[in-house]
mmCIF file of C-alpha atoms and ligand atoms in Angstrom:
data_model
loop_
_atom_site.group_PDB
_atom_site.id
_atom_site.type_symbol
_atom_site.label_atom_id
_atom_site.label_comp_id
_atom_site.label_asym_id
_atom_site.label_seq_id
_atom_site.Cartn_x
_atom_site.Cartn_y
_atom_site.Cartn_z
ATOM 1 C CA UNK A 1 -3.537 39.100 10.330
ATOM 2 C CA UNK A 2 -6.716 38.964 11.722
ATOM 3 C CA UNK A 3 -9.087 35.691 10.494
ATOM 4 C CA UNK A 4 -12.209 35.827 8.576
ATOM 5 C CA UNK A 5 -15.345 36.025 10.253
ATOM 6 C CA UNK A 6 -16.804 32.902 10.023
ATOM 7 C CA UNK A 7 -20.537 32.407 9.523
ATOM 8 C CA UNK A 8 -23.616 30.585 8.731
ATOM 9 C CA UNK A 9 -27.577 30.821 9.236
ATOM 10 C CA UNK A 10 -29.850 27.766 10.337
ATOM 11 C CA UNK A 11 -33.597 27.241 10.742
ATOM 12 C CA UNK A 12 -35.099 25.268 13.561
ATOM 13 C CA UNK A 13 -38.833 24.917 14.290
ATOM 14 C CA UNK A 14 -41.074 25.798 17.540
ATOM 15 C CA UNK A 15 -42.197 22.216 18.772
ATOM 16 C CA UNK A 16 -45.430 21.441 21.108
ATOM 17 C CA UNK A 17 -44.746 18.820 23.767
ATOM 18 C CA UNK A 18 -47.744 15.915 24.523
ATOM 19 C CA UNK A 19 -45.469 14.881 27.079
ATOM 20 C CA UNK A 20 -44.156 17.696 29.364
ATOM 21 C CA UNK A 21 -40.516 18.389 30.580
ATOM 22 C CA UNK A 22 -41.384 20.145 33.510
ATOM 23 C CA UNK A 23 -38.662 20.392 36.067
ATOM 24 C CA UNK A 24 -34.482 19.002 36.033
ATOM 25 C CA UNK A 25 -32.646 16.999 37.638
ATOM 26 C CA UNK A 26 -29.407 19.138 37.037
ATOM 27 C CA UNK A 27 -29.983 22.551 36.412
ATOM 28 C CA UNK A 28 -26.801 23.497 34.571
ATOM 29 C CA UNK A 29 -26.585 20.995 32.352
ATOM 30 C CA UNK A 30 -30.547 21.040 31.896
ATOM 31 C CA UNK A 31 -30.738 17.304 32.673
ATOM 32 C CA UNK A 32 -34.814 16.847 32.844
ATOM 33 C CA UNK A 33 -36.651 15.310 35.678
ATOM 34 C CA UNK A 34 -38.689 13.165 32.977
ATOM 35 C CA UNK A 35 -38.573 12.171 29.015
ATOM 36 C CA UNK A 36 -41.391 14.218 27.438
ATOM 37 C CA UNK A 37 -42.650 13.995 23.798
ATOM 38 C CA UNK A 38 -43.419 16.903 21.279
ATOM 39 C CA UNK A 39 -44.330 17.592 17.681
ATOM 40 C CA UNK A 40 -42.252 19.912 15.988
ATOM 41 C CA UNK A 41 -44.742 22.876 14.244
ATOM 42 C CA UNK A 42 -43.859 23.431 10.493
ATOM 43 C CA UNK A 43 -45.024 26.869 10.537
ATOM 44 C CA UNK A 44 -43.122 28.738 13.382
ATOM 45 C CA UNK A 45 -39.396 28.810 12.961
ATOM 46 C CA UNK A 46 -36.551 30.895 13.605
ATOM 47 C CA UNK A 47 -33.768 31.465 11.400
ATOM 48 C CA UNK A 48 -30.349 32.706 12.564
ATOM 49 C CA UNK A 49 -27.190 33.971 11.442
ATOM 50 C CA UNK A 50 -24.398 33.375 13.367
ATOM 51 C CA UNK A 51 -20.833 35.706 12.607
ATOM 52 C CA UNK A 52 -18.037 34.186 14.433
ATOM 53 C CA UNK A 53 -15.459 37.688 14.251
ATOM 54 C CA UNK A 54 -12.395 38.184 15.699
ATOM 55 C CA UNK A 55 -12.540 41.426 15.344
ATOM 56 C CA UNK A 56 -15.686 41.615 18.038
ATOM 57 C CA UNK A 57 -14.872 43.076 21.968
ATOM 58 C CA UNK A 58 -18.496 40.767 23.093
ATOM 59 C CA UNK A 59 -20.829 39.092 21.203
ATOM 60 C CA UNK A 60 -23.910 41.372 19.877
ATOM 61 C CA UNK A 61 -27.912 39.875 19.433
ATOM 62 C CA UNK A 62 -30.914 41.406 17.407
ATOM 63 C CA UNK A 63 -33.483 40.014 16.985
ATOM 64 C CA UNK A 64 -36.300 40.534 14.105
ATOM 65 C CA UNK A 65 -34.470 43.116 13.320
ATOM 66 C CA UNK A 66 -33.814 45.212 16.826
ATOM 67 C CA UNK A 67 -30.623 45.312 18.684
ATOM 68 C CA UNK A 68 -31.419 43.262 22.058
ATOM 69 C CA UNK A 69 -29.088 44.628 25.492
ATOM 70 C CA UNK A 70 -31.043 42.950 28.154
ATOM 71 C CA UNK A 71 -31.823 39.178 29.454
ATOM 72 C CA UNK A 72 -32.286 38.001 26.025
ATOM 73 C CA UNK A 73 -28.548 39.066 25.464
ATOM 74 C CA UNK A 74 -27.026 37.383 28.154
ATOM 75 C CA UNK A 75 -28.956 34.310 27.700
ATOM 76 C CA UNK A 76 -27.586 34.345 24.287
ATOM 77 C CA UNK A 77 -24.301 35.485 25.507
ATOM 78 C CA UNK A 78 -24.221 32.558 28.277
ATOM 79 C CA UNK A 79 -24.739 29.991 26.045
ATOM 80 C CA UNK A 80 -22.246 30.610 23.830
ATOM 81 C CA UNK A 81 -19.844 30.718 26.060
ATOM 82 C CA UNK A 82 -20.731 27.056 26.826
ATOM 83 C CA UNK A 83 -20.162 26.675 23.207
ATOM 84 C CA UNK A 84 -16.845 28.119 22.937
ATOM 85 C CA UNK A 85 -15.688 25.920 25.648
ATOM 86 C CA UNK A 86 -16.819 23.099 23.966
ATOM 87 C CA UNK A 87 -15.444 24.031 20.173
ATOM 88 C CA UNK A 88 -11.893 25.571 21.967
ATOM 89 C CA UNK A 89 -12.169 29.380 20.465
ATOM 90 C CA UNK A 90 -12.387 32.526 21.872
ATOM 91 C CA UNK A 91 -13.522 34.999 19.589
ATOM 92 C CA UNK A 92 -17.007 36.431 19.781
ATOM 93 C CA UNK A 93 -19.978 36.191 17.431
ATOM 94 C CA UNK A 94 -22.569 38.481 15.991
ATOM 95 C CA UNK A 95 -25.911 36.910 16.423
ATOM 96 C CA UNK A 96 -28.909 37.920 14.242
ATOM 97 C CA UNK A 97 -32.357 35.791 14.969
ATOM 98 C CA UNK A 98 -35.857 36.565 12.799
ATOM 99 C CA UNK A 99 -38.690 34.592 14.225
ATOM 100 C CA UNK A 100 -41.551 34.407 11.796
ATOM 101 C CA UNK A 101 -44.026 34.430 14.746
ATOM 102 C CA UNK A 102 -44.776 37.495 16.087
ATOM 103 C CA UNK A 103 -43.072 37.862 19.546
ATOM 104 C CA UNK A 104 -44.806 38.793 22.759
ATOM 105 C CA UNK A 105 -47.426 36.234 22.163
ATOM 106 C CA UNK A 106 -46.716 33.997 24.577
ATOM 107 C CA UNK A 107 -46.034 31.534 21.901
ATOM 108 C CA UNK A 108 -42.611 29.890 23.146
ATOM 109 C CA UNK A 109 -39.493 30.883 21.502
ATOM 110 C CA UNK A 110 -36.549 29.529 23.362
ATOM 111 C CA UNK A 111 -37.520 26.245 21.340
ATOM 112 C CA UNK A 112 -36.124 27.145 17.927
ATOM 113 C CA UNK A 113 -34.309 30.203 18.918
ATOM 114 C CA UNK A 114 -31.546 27.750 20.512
ATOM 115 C CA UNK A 115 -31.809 24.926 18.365
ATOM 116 C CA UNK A 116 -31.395 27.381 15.252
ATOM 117 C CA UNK A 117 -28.743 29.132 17.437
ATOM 118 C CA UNK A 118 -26.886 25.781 18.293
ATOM 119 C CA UNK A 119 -26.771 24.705 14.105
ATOM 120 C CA UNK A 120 -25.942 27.713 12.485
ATOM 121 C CA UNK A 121 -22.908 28.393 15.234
ATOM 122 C CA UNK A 122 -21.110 25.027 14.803
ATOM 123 C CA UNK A 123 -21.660 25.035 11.113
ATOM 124 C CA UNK A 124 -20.162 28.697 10.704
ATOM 125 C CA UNK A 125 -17.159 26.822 12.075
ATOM 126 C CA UNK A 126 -17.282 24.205 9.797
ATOM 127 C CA UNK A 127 -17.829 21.630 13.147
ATOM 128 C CA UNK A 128 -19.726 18.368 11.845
ATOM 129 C CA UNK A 129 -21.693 16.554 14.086
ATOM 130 C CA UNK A 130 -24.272 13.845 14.680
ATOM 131 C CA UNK A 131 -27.776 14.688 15.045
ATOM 132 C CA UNK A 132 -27.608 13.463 18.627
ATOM 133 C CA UNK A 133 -24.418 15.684 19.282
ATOM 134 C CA UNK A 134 -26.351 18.586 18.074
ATOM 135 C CA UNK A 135 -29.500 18.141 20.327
ATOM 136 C CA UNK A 136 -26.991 17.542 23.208
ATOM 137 C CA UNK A 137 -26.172 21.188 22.164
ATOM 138 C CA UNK A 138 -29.596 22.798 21.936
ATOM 139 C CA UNK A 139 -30.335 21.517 25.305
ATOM 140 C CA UNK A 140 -27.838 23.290 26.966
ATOM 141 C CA UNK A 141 -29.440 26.566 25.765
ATOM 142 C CA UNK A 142 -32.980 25.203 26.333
ATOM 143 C CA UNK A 143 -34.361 22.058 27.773
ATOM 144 C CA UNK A 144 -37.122 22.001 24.329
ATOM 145 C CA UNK A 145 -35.026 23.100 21.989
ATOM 146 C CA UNK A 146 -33.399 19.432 22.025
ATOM 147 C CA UNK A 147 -36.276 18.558 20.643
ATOM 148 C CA UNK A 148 -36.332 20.951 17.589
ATOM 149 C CA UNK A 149 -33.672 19.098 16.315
ATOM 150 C CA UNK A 150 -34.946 16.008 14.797
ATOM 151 C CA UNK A 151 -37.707 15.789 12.446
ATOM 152 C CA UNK A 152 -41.406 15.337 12.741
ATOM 153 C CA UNK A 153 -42.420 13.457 16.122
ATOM 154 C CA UNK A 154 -40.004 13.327 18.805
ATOM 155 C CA UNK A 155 -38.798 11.682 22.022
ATOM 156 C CA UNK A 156 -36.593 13.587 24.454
ATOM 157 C CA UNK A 157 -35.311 10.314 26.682
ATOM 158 C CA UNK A 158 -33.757 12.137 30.034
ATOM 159 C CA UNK A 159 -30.970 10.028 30.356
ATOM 160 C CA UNK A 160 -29.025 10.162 33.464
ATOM 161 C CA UNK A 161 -26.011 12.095 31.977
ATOM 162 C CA UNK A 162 -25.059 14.784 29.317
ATOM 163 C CA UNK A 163 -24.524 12.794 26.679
ATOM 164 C CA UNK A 164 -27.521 9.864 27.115
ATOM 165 C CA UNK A 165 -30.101 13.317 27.127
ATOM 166 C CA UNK A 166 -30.622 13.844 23.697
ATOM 167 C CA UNK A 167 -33.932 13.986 21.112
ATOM 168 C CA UNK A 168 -34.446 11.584 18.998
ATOM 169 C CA UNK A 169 -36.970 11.541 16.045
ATOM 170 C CA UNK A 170 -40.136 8.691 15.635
ATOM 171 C CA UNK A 171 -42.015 9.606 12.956
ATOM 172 C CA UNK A 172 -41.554 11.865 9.957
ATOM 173 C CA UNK A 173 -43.649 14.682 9.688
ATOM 174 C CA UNK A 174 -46.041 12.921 7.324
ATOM 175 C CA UNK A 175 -46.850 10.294 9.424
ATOM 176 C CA UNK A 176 -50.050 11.869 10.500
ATOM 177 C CA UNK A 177 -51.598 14.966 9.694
ATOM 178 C CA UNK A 178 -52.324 16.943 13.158
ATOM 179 C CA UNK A 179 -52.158 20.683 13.307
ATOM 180 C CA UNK A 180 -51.963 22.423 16.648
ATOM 181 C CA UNK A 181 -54.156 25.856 16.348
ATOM 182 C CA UNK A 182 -53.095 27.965 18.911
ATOM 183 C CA UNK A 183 -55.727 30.134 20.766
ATOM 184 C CA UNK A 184 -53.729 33.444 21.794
ATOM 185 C CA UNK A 185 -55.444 34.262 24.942
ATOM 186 C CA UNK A 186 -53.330 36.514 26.670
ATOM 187 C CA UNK A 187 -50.017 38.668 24.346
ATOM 188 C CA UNK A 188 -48.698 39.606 28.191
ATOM 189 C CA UNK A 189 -45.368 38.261 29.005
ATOM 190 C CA UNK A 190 -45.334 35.726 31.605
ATOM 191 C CA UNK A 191 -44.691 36.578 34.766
ATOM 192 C CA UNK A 192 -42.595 33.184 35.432
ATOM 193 C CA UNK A 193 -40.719 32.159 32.706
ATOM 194 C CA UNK A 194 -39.983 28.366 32.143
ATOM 195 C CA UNK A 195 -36.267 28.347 33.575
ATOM 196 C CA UNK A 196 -37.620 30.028 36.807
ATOM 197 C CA UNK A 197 -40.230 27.749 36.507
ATOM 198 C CA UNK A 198 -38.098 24.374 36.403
ATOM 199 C CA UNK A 199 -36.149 25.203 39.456
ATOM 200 C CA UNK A 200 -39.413 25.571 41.579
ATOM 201 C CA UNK A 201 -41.427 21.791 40.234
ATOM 202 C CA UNK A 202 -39.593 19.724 43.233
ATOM 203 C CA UNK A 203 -41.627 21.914 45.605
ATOM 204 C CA UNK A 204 -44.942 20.702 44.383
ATOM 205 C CA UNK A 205 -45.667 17.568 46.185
ATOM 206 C CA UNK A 206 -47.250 16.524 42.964
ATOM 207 C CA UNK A 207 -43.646 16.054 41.215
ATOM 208 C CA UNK A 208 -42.926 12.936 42.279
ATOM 209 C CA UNK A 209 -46.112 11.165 41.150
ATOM 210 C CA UNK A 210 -45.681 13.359 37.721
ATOM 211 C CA UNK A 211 -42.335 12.259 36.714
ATOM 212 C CA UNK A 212 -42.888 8.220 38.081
ATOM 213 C CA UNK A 213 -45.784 8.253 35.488
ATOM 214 C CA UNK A 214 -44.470 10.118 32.423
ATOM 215 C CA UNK A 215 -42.817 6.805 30.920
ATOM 216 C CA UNK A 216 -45.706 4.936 31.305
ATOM 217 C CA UNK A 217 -47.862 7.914 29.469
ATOM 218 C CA UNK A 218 -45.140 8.494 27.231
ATOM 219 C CA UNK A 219 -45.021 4.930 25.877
ATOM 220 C CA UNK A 220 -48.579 5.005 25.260
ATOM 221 C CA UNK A 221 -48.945 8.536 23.989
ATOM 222 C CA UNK A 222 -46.231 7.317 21.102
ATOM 223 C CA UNK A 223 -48.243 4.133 20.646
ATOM 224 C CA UNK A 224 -51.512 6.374 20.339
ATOM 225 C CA UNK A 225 -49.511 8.296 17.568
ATOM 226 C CA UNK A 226 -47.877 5.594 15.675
ATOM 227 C CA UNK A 227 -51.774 3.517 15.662
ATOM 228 C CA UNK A 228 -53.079 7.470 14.785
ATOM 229 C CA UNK A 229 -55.458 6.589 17.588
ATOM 230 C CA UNK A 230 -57.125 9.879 18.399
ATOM 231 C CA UNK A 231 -59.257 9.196 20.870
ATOM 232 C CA UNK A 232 -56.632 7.154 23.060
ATOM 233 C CA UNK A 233 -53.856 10.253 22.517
ATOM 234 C CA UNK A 234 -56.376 13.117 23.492
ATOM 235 C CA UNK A 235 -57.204 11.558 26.976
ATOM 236 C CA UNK A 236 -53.556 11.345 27.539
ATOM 237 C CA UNK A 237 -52.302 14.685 26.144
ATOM 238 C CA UNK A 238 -55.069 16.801 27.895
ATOM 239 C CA UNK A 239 -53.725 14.469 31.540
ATOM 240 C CA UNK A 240 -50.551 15.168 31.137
ATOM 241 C CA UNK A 241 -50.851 19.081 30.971
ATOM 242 C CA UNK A 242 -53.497 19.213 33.616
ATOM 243 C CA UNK A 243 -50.527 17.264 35.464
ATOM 244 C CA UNK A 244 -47.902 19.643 34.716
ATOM 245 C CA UNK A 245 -50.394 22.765 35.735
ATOM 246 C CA UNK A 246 -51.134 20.652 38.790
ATOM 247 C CA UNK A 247 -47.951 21.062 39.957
ATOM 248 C CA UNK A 248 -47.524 24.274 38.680
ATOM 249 C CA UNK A 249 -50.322 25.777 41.170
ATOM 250 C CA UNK A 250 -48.884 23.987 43.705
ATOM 251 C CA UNK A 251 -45.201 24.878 43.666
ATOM 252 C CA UNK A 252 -43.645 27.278 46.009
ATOM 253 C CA UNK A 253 -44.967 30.174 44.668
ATOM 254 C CA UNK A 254 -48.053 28.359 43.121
ATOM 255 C CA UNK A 255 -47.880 29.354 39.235
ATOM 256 C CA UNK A 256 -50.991 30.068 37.826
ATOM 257 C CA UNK A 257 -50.714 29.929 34.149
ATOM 258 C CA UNK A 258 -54.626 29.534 33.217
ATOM 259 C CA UNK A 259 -56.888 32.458 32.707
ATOM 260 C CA UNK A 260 -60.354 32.407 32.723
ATOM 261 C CA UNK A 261 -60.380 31.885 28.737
ATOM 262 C CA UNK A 262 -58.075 29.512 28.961
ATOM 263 C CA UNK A 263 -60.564 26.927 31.313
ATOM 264 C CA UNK A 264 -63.664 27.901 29.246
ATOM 265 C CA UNK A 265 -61.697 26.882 25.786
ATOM 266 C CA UNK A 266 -60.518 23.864 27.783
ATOM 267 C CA UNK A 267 -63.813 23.008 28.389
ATOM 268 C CA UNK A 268 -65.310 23.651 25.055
ATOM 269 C CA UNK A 269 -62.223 21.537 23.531
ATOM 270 C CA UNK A 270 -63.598 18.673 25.269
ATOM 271 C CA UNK A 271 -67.208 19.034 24.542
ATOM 272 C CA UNK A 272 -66.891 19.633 20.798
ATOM 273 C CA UNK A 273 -64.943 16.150 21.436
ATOM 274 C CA UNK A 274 -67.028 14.380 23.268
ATOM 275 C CA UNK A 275 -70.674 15.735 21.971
ATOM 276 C CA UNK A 276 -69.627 16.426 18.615
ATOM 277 C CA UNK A 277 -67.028 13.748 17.517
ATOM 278 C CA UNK A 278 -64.824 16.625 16.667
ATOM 279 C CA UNK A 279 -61.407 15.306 16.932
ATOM 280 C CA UNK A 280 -59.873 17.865 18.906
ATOM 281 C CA UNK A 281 -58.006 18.216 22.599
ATOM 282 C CA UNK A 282 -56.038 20.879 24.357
ATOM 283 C CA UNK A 283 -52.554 21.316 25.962
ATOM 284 C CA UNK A 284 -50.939 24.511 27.652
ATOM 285 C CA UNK A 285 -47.283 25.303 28.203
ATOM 286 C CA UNK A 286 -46.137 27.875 30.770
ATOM 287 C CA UNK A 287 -48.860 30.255 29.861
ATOM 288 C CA UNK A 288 -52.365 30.901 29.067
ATOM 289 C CA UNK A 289 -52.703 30.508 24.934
ATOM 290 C CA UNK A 290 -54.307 27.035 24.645
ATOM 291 C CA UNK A 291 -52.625 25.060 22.296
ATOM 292 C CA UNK A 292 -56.088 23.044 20.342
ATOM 293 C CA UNK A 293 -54.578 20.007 18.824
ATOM 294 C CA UNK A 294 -56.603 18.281 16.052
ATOM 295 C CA UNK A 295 -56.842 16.002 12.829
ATOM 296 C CA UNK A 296 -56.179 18.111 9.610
ATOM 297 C CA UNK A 297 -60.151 17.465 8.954
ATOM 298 C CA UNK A 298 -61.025 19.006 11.617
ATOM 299 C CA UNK A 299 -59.082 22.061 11.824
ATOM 300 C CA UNK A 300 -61.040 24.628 10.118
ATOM 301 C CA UNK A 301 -64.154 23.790 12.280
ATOM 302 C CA UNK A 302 -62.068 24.323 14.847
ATOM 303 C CA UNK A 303 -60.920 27.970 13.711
ATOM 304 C CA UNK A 304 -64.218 29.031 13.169
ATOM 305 C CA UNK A 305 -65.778 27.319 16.561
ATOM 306 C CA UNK A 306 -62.798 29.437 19.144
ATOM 307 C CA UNK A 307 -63.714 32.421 17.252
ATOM 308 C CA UNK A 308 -67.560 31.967 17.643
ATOM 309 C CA UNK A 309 -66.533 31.585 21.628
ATOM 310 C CA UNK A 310 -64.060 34.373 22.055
ATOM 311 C CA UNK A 311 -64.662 37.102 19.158
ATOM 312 C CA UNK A 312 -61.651 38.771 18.829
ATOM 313 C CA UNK A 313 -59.524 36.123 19.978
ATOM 314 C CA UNK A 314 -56.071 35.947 17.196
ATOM 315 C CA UNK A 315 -55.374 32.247 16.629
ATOM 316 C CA UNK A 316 -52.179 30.894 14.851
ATOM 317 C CA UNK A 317 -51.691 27.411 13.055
ATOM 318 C CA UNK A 318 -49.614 24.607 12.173
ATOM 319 C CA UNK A 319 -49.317 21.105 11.009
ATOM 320 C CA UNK A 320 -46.386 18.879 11.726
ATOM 321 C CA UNK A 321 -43.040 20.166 10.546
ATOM 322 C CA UNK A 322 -38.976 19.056 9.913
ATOM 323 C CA UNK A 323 -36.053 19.181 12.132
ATOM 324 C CA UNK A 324 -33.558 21.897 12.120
ATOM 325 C CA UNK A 325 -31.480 22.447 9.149
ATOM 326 C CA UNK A 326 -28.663 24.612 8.201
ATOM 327 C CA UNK A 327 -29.532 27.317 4.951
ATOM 328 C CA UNK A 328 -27.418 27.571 1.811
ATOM 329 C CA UNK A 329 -24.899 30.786 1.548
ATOM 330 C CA UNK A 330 -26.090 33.279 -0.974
HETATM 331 C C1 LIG B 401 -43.914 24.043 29.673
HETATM 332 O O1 LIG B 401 -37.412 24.408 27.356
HETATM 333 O O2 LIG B 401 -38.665 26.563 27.773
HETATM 334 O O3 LIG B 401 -43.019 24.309 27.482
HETATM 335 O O4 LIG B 401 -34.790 24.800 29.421
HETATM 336 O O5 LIG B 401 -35.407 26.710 30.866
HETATM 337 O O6 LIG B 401 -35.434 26.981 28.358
HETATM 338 P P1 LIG B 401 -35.620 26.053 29.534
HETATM 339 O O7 LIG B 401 -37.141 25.598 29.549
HETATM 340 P P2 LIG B 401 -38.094 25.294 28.310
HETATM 341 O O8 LIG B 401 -39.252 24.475 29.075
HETATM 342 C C2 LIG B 401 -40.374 24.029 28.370
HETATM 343 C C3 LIG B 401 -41.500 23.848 29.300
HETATM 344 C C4 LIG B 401 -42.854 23.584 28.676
HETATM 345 C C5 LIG B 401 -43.075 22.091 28.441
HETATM 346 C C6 LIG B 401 -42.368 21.479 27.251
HETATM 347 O O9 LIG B 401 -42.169 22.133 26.213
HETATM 348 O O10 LIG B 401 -42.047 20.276 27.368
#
């Protein structure tokens, strides 16, 4: 007789990094060239049902909603093959993801689609494991979605194998009140994707100087956050992502993520700073939305201050938020 489908659903949150991972050492096992630093953001999560059925002839994917047959399938389909070599089964599961961010914004996804993808298909199966275990999971499906495991502020440390790379958590949520507004420049999809993007960083010749002085940043951008120093983490959050775009444009293709909007909000960003003791910096991911990190006082000024420079521009929000989690059965 054939066995009950076995399932579960999980949420896991997007997460901006103040310390890049740009870039791996092993590309398989997504072993990153650096430890890099994020903030997990309360307000854009994924939740997913995973179906473990034996019934299935291939696993199936929709997401929000629509039945996906492309790349987004056999990413999906890839990755849990790695997991059913690591839990010993062979049946296939029906995967069902609802992101409540709207998609094609450029807003990274990968993030809490695996880390909600990893949770809810080892706890269909009943599998319990450690945090770490889990995050050791999620990377395999996406270097940053390691880090939407844990809670609050987290540290990815590299490691120098597969099971020393895992994220680890900080600070709770709480801890300090920061909420990243997101200024959606461009809702194109990028041309170069983060994965494609990884394999080319050892091109730039800017790499090597990156990754020899991420520690060093990253132990003071965590001593900026635990001291809530705002001043001190700003200068070091805006370095580190003109760091990672440095080598960006100069990798083999050069990547150019920033659009024009994106450089005049950077520059604003650090005027209202500077001039106007709004406490406020930027950071940008593989693509052009600038990510406008400030203190919960601030925010609102903010807002109102990238809409008075870019009119129509749609801008999203989001203060600090909790790790991944799985969700009760109904
Ligand atoms: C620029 O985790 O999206 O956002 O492992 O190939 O899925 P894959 O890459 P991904 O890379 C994130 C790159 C980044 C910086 C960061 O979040 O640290």
């Amino acid at each position: 007789m054939a066995e009950a489908p076995q399932s579960a659903t999980a949420r896991a949150h997007s997460n901006i990094a103040f310390v890049k991972y740009w870039g791996n050492r092993d590309q398989r096992l997504r072993l990153p060239a650096n430890s890099s630093l994020s903030m997990n953001l309360a307000d854009l999560h994924t939740t997913t049902t995973v179906e473990w059925d034996g019934e299935l002839k291939a696993d199936t994917l929709a997401i929000n909603g629509s039945i996906a047959a492309d790349r987004a399938l056999k990413r999906v389909a890839d990755y849990l093959d790695v997991l059913r070599a690591r839990f010993k089964i062979r049946r296939f599961a029906r995967v069902s993801s609802m992101n409540n961010f709207p998609m094609g914004t450029g807003i990274a996804s990968s993030a809490s689609a695996f880390a909600a993808l990893a949770v809810a298909a080892s706890a269909a199966l009943g599998i319990r494991m450690s945090e770490r275990e889990v995050s050791i999971l999620a990377r395999m499906g996406s270097g940053s979605a390691a880090r939407s495991i844990p809670a609050g502020f987290v540290e990815w440390r590299a490691g120098d194998s597969h099971e020393s790379s895992f994220a680890q958590s900080f600070a709770p949520p709480q801890h300090w009140n920061l909420v990243d507004i997101i200024a959606i420049v461009s809702r194109e999809h990028k041309r170069t994707g983060s994965s494609a993007g990884h394999e080319t960083a050892d091109s730039s010749v800017f790499q090597p100087a990156r990754v020899k002085s991420a520690d060093e940043r990253l132990r003071s951008v965590k001593s900026a956050i635990m001291r809530r120093d705002f001043e001190q983490f700003a200068d070091l959050v805006e370095e580190d992502s003109n760091l990672m775009h440095a080598v960006m444009m100069t990798s083999k293709p050069p990547l150019f993520y920033w659009e024009p909007l994106s450089l005049a909000i950077m520059t604003a960003v650090r005027s209202w700073r500077r001039r106007d003791n709004l406490q406020v910096c930027y950071t940008l991911d593989a693509g052009p939305n600038v990510h406008c990190i400030c203190a919960a006082s601030d925010a609102d000024a903010v807002a109102s201050r990238l809409r008075a420079l870019a009119g129509e521009l749609d801008i999203m929000r989001s203060s600090a938020g909790d790790g991944a989690y799985v969700l009760p059965a109904d």
